[in-house]
Amino acid sequence: MLAKLLYFTKAILGRTFYYIPQQPERIQIEITNRCNYTCGMCPRESFQLPESDISPDLFKLIIERITQGADKRHASRYHVTLTGWGEPLLHPSLVDMIAYTKSRGHTVGVTTNGLLLAPFINRFIEMPLDKLTISLDSVEEQDNTGEYHPSNEVVRKNIEALLRQRSPQKKPTVTIQITMHNTQQCLDTIRYAAEAGADRVYLVRLNIPMGRKNFVRPTLEKELNIYKESEKIARKFGLQVDNNYTAFDSRPLRFLYKRLRPAMYRFDRYCPKPYDYLYVNIDGKATPCCDLPRYEVGNLLKQDVKDIWQSENMQYFRTHQDEVCGNCDALRLRHLNPDEA
């Protein structure tokens, strides 16, 4: 109980005054940049990333580096997400990589578009995979040429099959991630997630700055209304719905975070993501954000996580976020694009 209270206190005060923790809590590893979709809203093409997979040997080396030794009593533990700018289910060694990462004591999550999920369902349940996030923007049929993540009957059937078959312990926990395009699209998809039995919905703001100025997203006023209406659905179904104001599993922490969020990160001056997060690209190089896949602040093949986290490169990024990130407002409370409709 005391340990939880200490964690809550550090989490709230640290974020409010932007006191950076000694090391990250979350590490995302880019395991492939190949994808079975071409979503109009995705910046993957503009990044000009290689269409390749990480090798199993390099992946194991990265896991060993972040674990910091074989002695489990002293090794670091992270929330590891195996997803880059591609579809992770395309990687032929995905199941082995999940098992290896779990064997080193880390919790493991995967983010997928869900189209290829069917043959993985039993394995994800048996392992079990800790967290599975499925990107689904609409319950209407969508192709992969517009602004949305594509939706089709196969994806929804895969989601429903996984939720039906998993154990009473609800592993993996399932999040439906929805990019907000309009109010009706969001609310219909939230209702679908609730009725299907998902554990959580995460509402994502369409990030305009990265070469996507032709896309339309809800105004801040409409976005706040989506949050308000989504909470009504959440209460009705007992569903956890998160957004830029709430993004924690713990109810007490979510309660406090939601109310204190406007003052956090020095009154929204800084982005929440790099506060406790590190991205590792397909070459083993570390960056502060998935939207900066080639902004190198360190190299896991030469440095350990703590050295990178406390390096001059990382310190420079933290104090020059506005210069590096421009008008990216994906996780801010306010919009940074004054000309949008």
Short mmCIF file of C-alpha atoms in Angstrom, two decimals:
data_model
loop_
_atom_site.label_atom_id
_atom_site.label_comp_id
_atom_site.label_asym_id
_atom_site.label_seq_id
_atom_site.Cartn_x
_atom_site.Cartn_y
_atom_site.Cartn_z
CA MET A 1 0.00 0.00 0.00
CA LEU A 2 2.83 2.39 0.92
CA ALA A 3 4.64 1.53 -2.30
CA LYS A 4 1.53 2.35 -4.36
CA LEU A 5 1.04 5.64 -2.53
CA LEU A 6 4.67 6.57 -3.17
CA TYR A 7 4.26 5.69 -6.86
CA PHE A 8 1.09 7.80 -7.15
CA THR A 9 2.77 10.74 -5.44
CA LYS A 10 5.84 10.57 -7.68
CA ALA A 11 3.70 10.11 -10.79
CA ILE A 12 1.53 13.14 -10.06
CA LEU A 13 4.18 15.51 -8.69
CA GLY A 14 6.78 14.45 -11.26
CA ARG A 15 4.47 15.16 -14.16
CA THR A 16 3.19 18.41 -12.68
CA PHE A 17 6.65 19.92 -12.19
CA TYR A 18 8.21 17.90 -15.03
CA TYR A 19 10.79 16.18 -12.87
CA ILE A 20 12.11 13.49 -15.19
CA PRO A 21 12.36 9.98 -13.63
CA GLN A 22 15.71 8.21 -13.46
CA GLN A 23 14.74 5.90 -16.32
CA PRO A 24 11.76 5.38 -18.64
CA GLU A 25 8.86 3.10 -17.77
CA ARG A 26 7.83 2.37 -21.36
CA ILE A 27 10.01 1.23 -24.26
CA GLN A 28 8.66 0.74 -27.76
CA ILE A 29 10.69 -1.38 -30.17
CA GLU A 30 10.31 -1.05 -33.92
CA ILE A 31 10.28 -4.68 -35.11
CA THR A 32 9.12 -4.13 -38.69
CA ASN A 33 8.30 -1.32 -41.08
CA ARG A 34 6.44 -3.55 -43.51
CA CYS A 35 2.67 -3.08 -43.50
CA ASN A 36 -0.30 -4.75 -45.15
CA TYR A 37 -2.20 -1.46 -45.33
CA THR A 38 -1.55 1.95 -46.86
CA CYS A 39 -3.55 4.30 -44.67
CA GLY A 40 -3.83 7.84 -45.98
CA MET A 41 -3.49 9.28 -42.47
CA CYS A 42 -0.29 7.39 -41.66
CA PRO A 43 3.04 9.27 -41.97
CA ARG A 44 4.98 6.07 -42.63
CA GLU A 45 5.61 6.89 -46.29
CA SER A 46 6.89 10.38 -45.49
CA PHE A 47 9.43 8.92 -43.06
CA GLN A 48 11.01 6.93 -45.92
CA LEU A 49 11.73 3.98 -43.65
CA PRO A 50 13.24 0.74 -44.96
CA GLU A 51 10.68 -2.00 -45.68
CA SER A 52 12.41 -4.54 -43.47
CA ASP A 53 12.21 -6.55 -40.24
CA ILE A 54 14.49 -6.49 -37.24
CA SER A 55 16.64 -9.62 -37.05
CA PRO A 56 15.98 -12.04 -34.14
CA ASP A 57 19.59 -11.75 -32.99
CA LEU A 58 19.51 -7.95 -32.92
CA PHE A 59 16.18 -8.03 -31.12
CA LYS A 60 17.54 -10.33 -28.41
CA LEU A 61 20.57 -8.08 -28.00
CA ILE A 62 18.30 -5.06 -27.50
CA ILE A 63 16.24 -6.92 -24.91
CA GLU A 64 19.41 -7.90 -23.07
CA ARG A 65 20.61 -4.30 -23.13
CA ILE A 66 17.38 -2.93 -21.68
CA THR A 67 17.22 -5.74 -19.11
CA GLN A 68 20.74 -4.90 -17.92
CA GLY A 69 21.99 -8.34 -16.97
CA ALA A 70 20.82 -11.83 -16.24
CA ASP A 71 20.34 -11.38 -12.48
CA LYS A 72 16.58 -10.91 -12.23
CA ARG A 73 16.84 -9.44 -8.74
CA HIS A 74 18.64 -6.39 -10.10
CA ALA A 75 17.47 -6.19 -13.73
CA SER A 76 15.31 -3.31 -14.95
CA ARG A 77 11.71 -4.04 -15.89
CA TYR A 78 9.79 -2.13 -18.54
CA HIS A 79 6.48 -2.05 -20.31
CA VAL A 80 7.66 -3.08 -23.78
CA THR A 81 5.57 -2.54 -26.91
CA LEU A 82 6.62 -4.45 -30.03
CA THR A 83 5.33 -2.14 -32.73
CA GLY A 84 6.95 0.27 -35.18
CA TRP A 85 5.71 1.91 -38.36
CA GLY A 86 4.47 -1.36 -39.77
CA GLU A 87 2.22 -4.32 -38.94
CA PRO A 88 3.94 -6.43 -36.24
CA LEU A 89 1.96 -9.56 -37.12
CA LEU A 90 3.93 -9.66 -40.39
CA HIS A 91 7.17 -10.40 -38.53
CA PRO A 92 7.83 -14.16 -38.77
CA SER A 93 9.42 -14.27 -35.30
CA LEU A 94 6.83 -12.19 -33.44
CA VAL A 95 5.64 -14.96 -31.09
CA ASP A 96 9.22 -15.91 -30.21
CA MET A 97 10.09 -12.26 -29.55
CA ILE A 98 7.11 -11.86 -27.22
CA ALA A 99 8.09 -15.03 -25.33
CA TYR A 100 11.73 -13.93 -25.05
CA THR A 101 10.81 -10.46 -23.78
CA LYS A 102 8.43 -11.93 -21.19
CA SER A 103 11.12 -14.39 -20.09
CA ARG A 104 13.32 -11.43 -19.21
CA GLY A 105 10.63 -10.11 -16.86
CA HIS A 106 9.06 -7.36 -18.95
CA THR A 107 5.37 -6.86 -19.68
CA VAL A 108 4.68 -6.98 -23.42
CA GLY A 109 2.16 -5.25 -25.63
CA VAL A 110 1.50 -5.32 -29.37
CA THR A 111 -0.42 -2.83 -31.53
CA THR A 112 -2.03 -4.20 -34.71
CA ASN A 113 -4.61 -3.33 -37.36
CA GLY A 114 -6.20 -6.72 -36.61
CA LEU A 115 -6.52 -8.06 -40.14
CA LEU A 116 -4.01 -10.89 -39.60
CA LEU A 117 -4.99 -11.62 -36.00
CA ALA A 118 -6.88 -14.94 -36.41
CA PRO A 119 -3.91 -17.38 -36.37
CA PHE A 120 -2.35 -15.57 -33.40
CA ILE A 121 -5.39 -15.64 -31.10
CA ASN A 122 -4.67 -18.92 -29.32
CA ARG A 123 -0.96 -18.16 -28.93
CA PHE A 124 -1.62 -14.70 -27.49
CA ILE A 125 -4.04 -16.21 -24.98
CA GLU A 126 -1.77 -19.12 -24.02
CA MET A 127 1.39 -17.08 -23.45
CA PRO A 128 -0.33 -14.83 -22.39
CA LEU A 129 0.44 -11.58 -24.18
CA ASP A 130 -0.10 -8.82 -21.61
CA LYS A 131 -1.68 -6.11 -23.77
CA LEU A 132 -3.11 -6.04 -27.27
CA THR A 133 -4.11 -2.77 -28.92
CA ILE A 134 -6.17 -2.92 -32.11
CA SER A 135 -6.53 0.16 -34.30
CA LEU A 136 -10.14 0.47 -35.43
CA ASP A 137 -11.48 3.84 -36.51
CA SER A 138 -14.93 2.91 -37.70
CA VAL A 139 -17.48 0.10 -37.76
CA GLU A 140 -18.40 1.07 -41.31
CA GLU A 141 -16.61 -0.66 -44.17
CA GLN A 142 -13.51 1.32 -45.13
CA ASP A 143 -10.89 0.78 -47.79
CA ASN A 144 -7.27 1.69 -47.16
CA THR A 145 -7.12 4.76 -49.38
CA GLY A 146 -8.83 7.35 -47.18
CA GLU A 147 -8.10 9.04 -43.88
CA TYR A 148 -9.15 6.11 -41.65
CA HIS A 149 -7.55 2.90 -40.49
CA PRO A 150 -9.36 0.42 -42.74
CA SER A 151 -12.24 -1.51 -41.23
CA ASN A 152 -13.83 -4.66 -42.51
CA GLU A 153 -15.78 -7.63 -41.26
CA VAL A 154 -12.64 -9.77 -40.89
CA VAL A 155 -11.11 -7.33 -38.37
CA ARG A 156 -14.28 -7.20 -36.30
CA LYS A 157 -14.64 -10.99 -36.35
CA ASN A 158 -11.04 -11.34 -35.17
CA ILE A 159 -11.65 -8.90 -32.31
CA GLU A 160 -14.80 -10.72 -31.24
CA ALA A 161 -13.15 -14.16 -31.46
CA LEU A 162 -10.26 -13.08 -29.23
CA LEU A 163 -12.57 -11.51 -26.65
CA ARG A 164 -14.76 -14.62 -26.64
CA GLN A 165 -11.92 -17.09 -26.23
CA ARG A 166 -9.64 -15.44 -23.69
CA SER A 167 -9.54 -16.62 -20.11
CA PRO A 168 -11.55 -15.21 -17.18
CA GLN A 169 -8.33 -13.39 -16.19
CA LYS A 170 -8.83 -11.31 -19.35
CA LYS A 171 -5.37 -11.78 -20.81
CA PRO A 172 -4.39 -10.15 -22.99
CA THR A 173 -6.15 -6.95 -22.01
CA VAL A 174 -7.65 -5.48 -25.17
CA THR A 175 -7.67 -1.81 -26.13
CA ILE A 176 -9.48 -0.50 -29.20
CA GLN A 177 -7.59 2.56 -30.40
CA ILE A 178 -9.71 5.07 -32.31
CA THR A 179 -8.33 8.02 -34.25
CA MET A 180 -10.87 10.81 -33.97
CA HIS A 181 -12.24 11.99 -37.32
CA ASN A 182 -15.79 12.96 -36.38
CA THR A 183 -18.21 12.57 -33.49
CA GLN A 184 -20.49 9.87 -34.90
CA GLN A 185 -17.58 7.73 -36.10
CA CYS A 186 -16.02 7.81 -32.62
CA LEU A 187 -19.18 7.12 -30.63
CA ASP A 188 -20.31 4.27 -32.88
CA THR A 189 -16.91 2.59 -32.59
CA ILE A 190 -16.83 3.06 -28.81
CA ARG A 191 -20.25 1.38 -28.54
CA TYR A 192 -19.00 -1.47 -30.70
CA ALA A 193 -15.92 -1.92 -28.48
CA ALA A 194 -18.08 -1.93 -25.35
CA GLU A 195 -20.61 -4.41 -26.73
CA ALA A 196 -17.83 -6.70 -28.00
CA GLY A 197 -16.29 -6.82 -24.51
CA ALA A 198 -13.09 -4.80 -24.92
CA ASP A 199 -11.40 -3.60 -21.74
CA ARG A 200 -10.46 -0.15 -22.89
CA VAL A 201 -10.81 2.42 -25.64
CA TYR A 202 -8.15 5.00 -26.35
CA LEU A 203 -9.15 8.08 -28.36
CA VAL A 204 -6.29 9.46 -30.45
CA ARG A 205 -6.09 12.91 -31.99
CA LEU A 206 -5.30 12.99 -35.70
CA ASN A 207 -1.87 14.56 -35.82
CA ILE A 208 -1.91 17.09 -38.65
CA PRO A 209 1.60 18.60 -38.82
CA MET A 210 3.51 15.70 -40.36
CA GLY A 211 2.60 16.27 -44.00
CA ARG A 212 -1.13 15.75 -43.50
CA LYS A 213 -2.54 19.28 -43.54
CA ASN A 214 -5.21 18.24 -46.04
CA PHE A 215 -6.94 16.07 -43.44
CA VAL A 216 -9.81 17.37 -41.37
CA ARG A 217 -10.09 16.63 -37.68
CA PRO A 218 -12.57 17.73 -35.01
CA THR A 219 -12.05 21.17 -33.55
CA LEU A 220 -11.04 21.31 -29.90
CA GLU A 221 -14.64 22.08 -28.94
CA LYS A 222 -15.91 19.02 -30.82
CA GLU A 223 -13.10 16.91 -29.41
CA LEU A 224 -14.08 17.82 -25.85
CA ASN A 225 -17.70 16.95 -26.68
CA ILE A 226 -16.56 13.52 -27.93
CA TYR A 227 -14.83 12.99 -24.58
CA LYS A 228 -18.00 13.99 -22.73
CA GLU A 229 -20.27 11.69 -24.77
CA SER A 230 -17.79 8.83 -24.57
CA GLU A 231 -17.89 8.97 -20.78
CA LYS A 232 -21.63 8.32 -20.88
CA ILE A 233 -21.05 5.16 -22.91
CA ALA A 234 -18.20 4.18 -20.58
CA ARG A 235 -20.43 4.42 -17.51
CA LYS A 236 -23.20 2.44 -19.16
CA PHE A 237 -20.97 -0.48 -20.16
CA GLY A 238 -18.26 -0.32 -17.49
CA LEU A 239 -15.69 0.47 -20.17
CA GLN A 240 -12.48 2.41 -19.60
CA VAL A 241 -12.23 5.24 -22.14
CA ASP A 242 -9.01 7.24 -22.18
CA ASN A 243 -7.84 10.32 -24.03
CA ASN A 244 -5.30 13.10 -23.55
CA TYR A 245 -6.77 13.78 -20.11
CA THR A 246 -6.71 10.20 -18.82
CA ALA A 247 -4.29 7.45 -19.72
CA PHE A 248 -3.67 5.27 -16.68
CA ASP A 249 -4.99 1.85 -15.68
CA SER A 250 -5.22 2.66 -11.98
CA ARG A 251 -8.54 4.26 -11.03
CA PRO A 252 -7.12 6.51 -8.28
CA LEU A 253 -4.32 7.69 -10.58
CA ARG A 254 -6.76 8.28 -13.44
CA PHE A 255 -9.03 10.29 -11.11
CA LEU A 256 -6.19 12.52 -9.95
CA TYR A 257 -4.56 12.75 -13.36
CA LYS A 258 -7.76 13.91 -15.05
CA ARG A 259 -8.27 16.73 -12.59
CA LEU A 260 -4.66 17.84 -12.42
CA ARG A 261 -3.79 17.31 -16.09
CA PRO A 262 -4.23 21.00 -17.10
CA ALA A 263 -1.43 21.94 -14.67
CA MET A 264 0.80 19.00 -15.55
CA TYR A 265 3.89 19.06 -17.75
CA ARG A 266 4.29 22.69 -16.68
CA PHE A 267 0.81 23.66 -17.82
CA ASP A 268 0.97 21.67 -21.07
CA ARG A 269 4.22 23.27 -22.14
CA TYR A 270 5.84 19.87 -22.64
CA CYS A 271 4.60 16.73 -24.36
CA PRO A 272 3.69 13.86 -21.99
CA LYS A 273 5.19 11.12 -24.15
CA PRO A 274 8.94 11.58 -23.66
CA TYR A 275 8.44 11.98 -19.91
CA ASP A 276 8.68 8.20 -19.37
CA TYR A 277 9.01 6.73 -22.88
CA LEU A 278 11.80 5.68 -25.26
CA TYR A 279 11.54 4.45 -28.85
CA VAL A 280 14.07 1.99 -30.28
CA ASN A 281 14.20 1.76 -34.05
CA ILE A 282 14.96 -1.20 -36.25
CA ASP A 283 18.73 -0.49 -36.08
CA GLY A 284 18.87 -0.35 -32.29
CA LYS A 285 19.05 3.44 -32.17
CA ALA A 286 17.00 5.26 -29.55
CA THR A 287 14.73 8.24 -30.16
CA PRO A 288 12.42 10.19 -27.81
CA CYS A 289 9.23 9.50 -29.80
CA CYS A 290 7.77 7.18 -32.43
CA ASP A 291 6.95 10.27 -34.52
CA LEU A 292 10.70 11.00 -34.60
CA PRO A 293 11.92 7.56 -35.73
CA ARG A 294 15.26 8.85 -36.97
CA TYR A 295 15.98 11.57 -34.40
CA GLU A 296 18.79 9.69 -32.67
CA VAL A 297 19.56 10.38 -29.01
CA GLY A 298 21.52 7.19 -28.37
CA ASN A 299 22.33 3.66 -29.49
CA LEU A 300 21.28 0.56 -27.53
CA LEU A 301 24.09 -1.41 -29.14
CA LYS A 302 26.65 0.84 -27.43
CA GLN A 303 24.86 2.33 -24.41
CA ASP A 304 22.46 1.17 -21.74
CA VAL A 305 19.04 2.72 -21.25
CA LYS A 306 19.99 4.85 -18.25
CA ASP A 307 22.96 6.37 -20.08
CA ILE A 308 20.77 7.31 -23.04
CA TRP A 309 17.97 8.57 -20.80
CA GLN A 310 20.31 10.93 -18.95
CA SER A 311 22.48 11.87 -21.96
CA GLU A 312 23.13 15.36 -23.29
CA ASN A 313 21.19 14.49 -26.45
CA MET A 314 18.09 13.65 -24.43
CA GLN A 315 18.51 16.71 -22.24
CA TYR A 316 18.74 18.89 -25.35
CA PHE A 317 15.55 17.39 -26.75
CA ARG A 318 13.64 17.95 -23.51
CA THR A 319 14.53 21.64 -23.46
CA HIS A 320 14.00 22.17 -27.22
CA GLN A 321 10.82 20.18 -27.83
CA ASP A 322 9.05 23.00 -29.62
CA GLU A 323 11.91 23.42 -32.07
CA VAL A 324 12.24 19.70 -32.77
CA CYS A 325 8.55 18.77 -32.84
CA GLY A 326 7.06 21.88 -34.45
CA ASN A 327 3.26 21.99 -34.27
CA CYS A 328 2.82 18.37 -33.25
CA ASP A 329 -0.03 18.39 -30.72
CA ALA A 330 -0.94 14.70 -30.63
CA LEU A 331 -0.81 14.52 -26.84
CA ARG A 332 -1.30 18.16 -25.86
CA LEU A 333 -4.52 19.46 -24.41
CA ARG A 334 -4.75 22.42 -26.75
CA HIS A 335 -4.53 22.46 -30.53
CA LEU A 336 -1.39 23.98 -32.05
CA ASN A 337 -2.85 24.49 -35.52
CA PRO A 338 -4.70 27.81 -35.36
CA ASP A 339 -5.65 27.76 -39.04
CA GLU A 340 -7.56 24.49 -38.94
CA ALA A 341 -11.31 24.57 -39.46
#
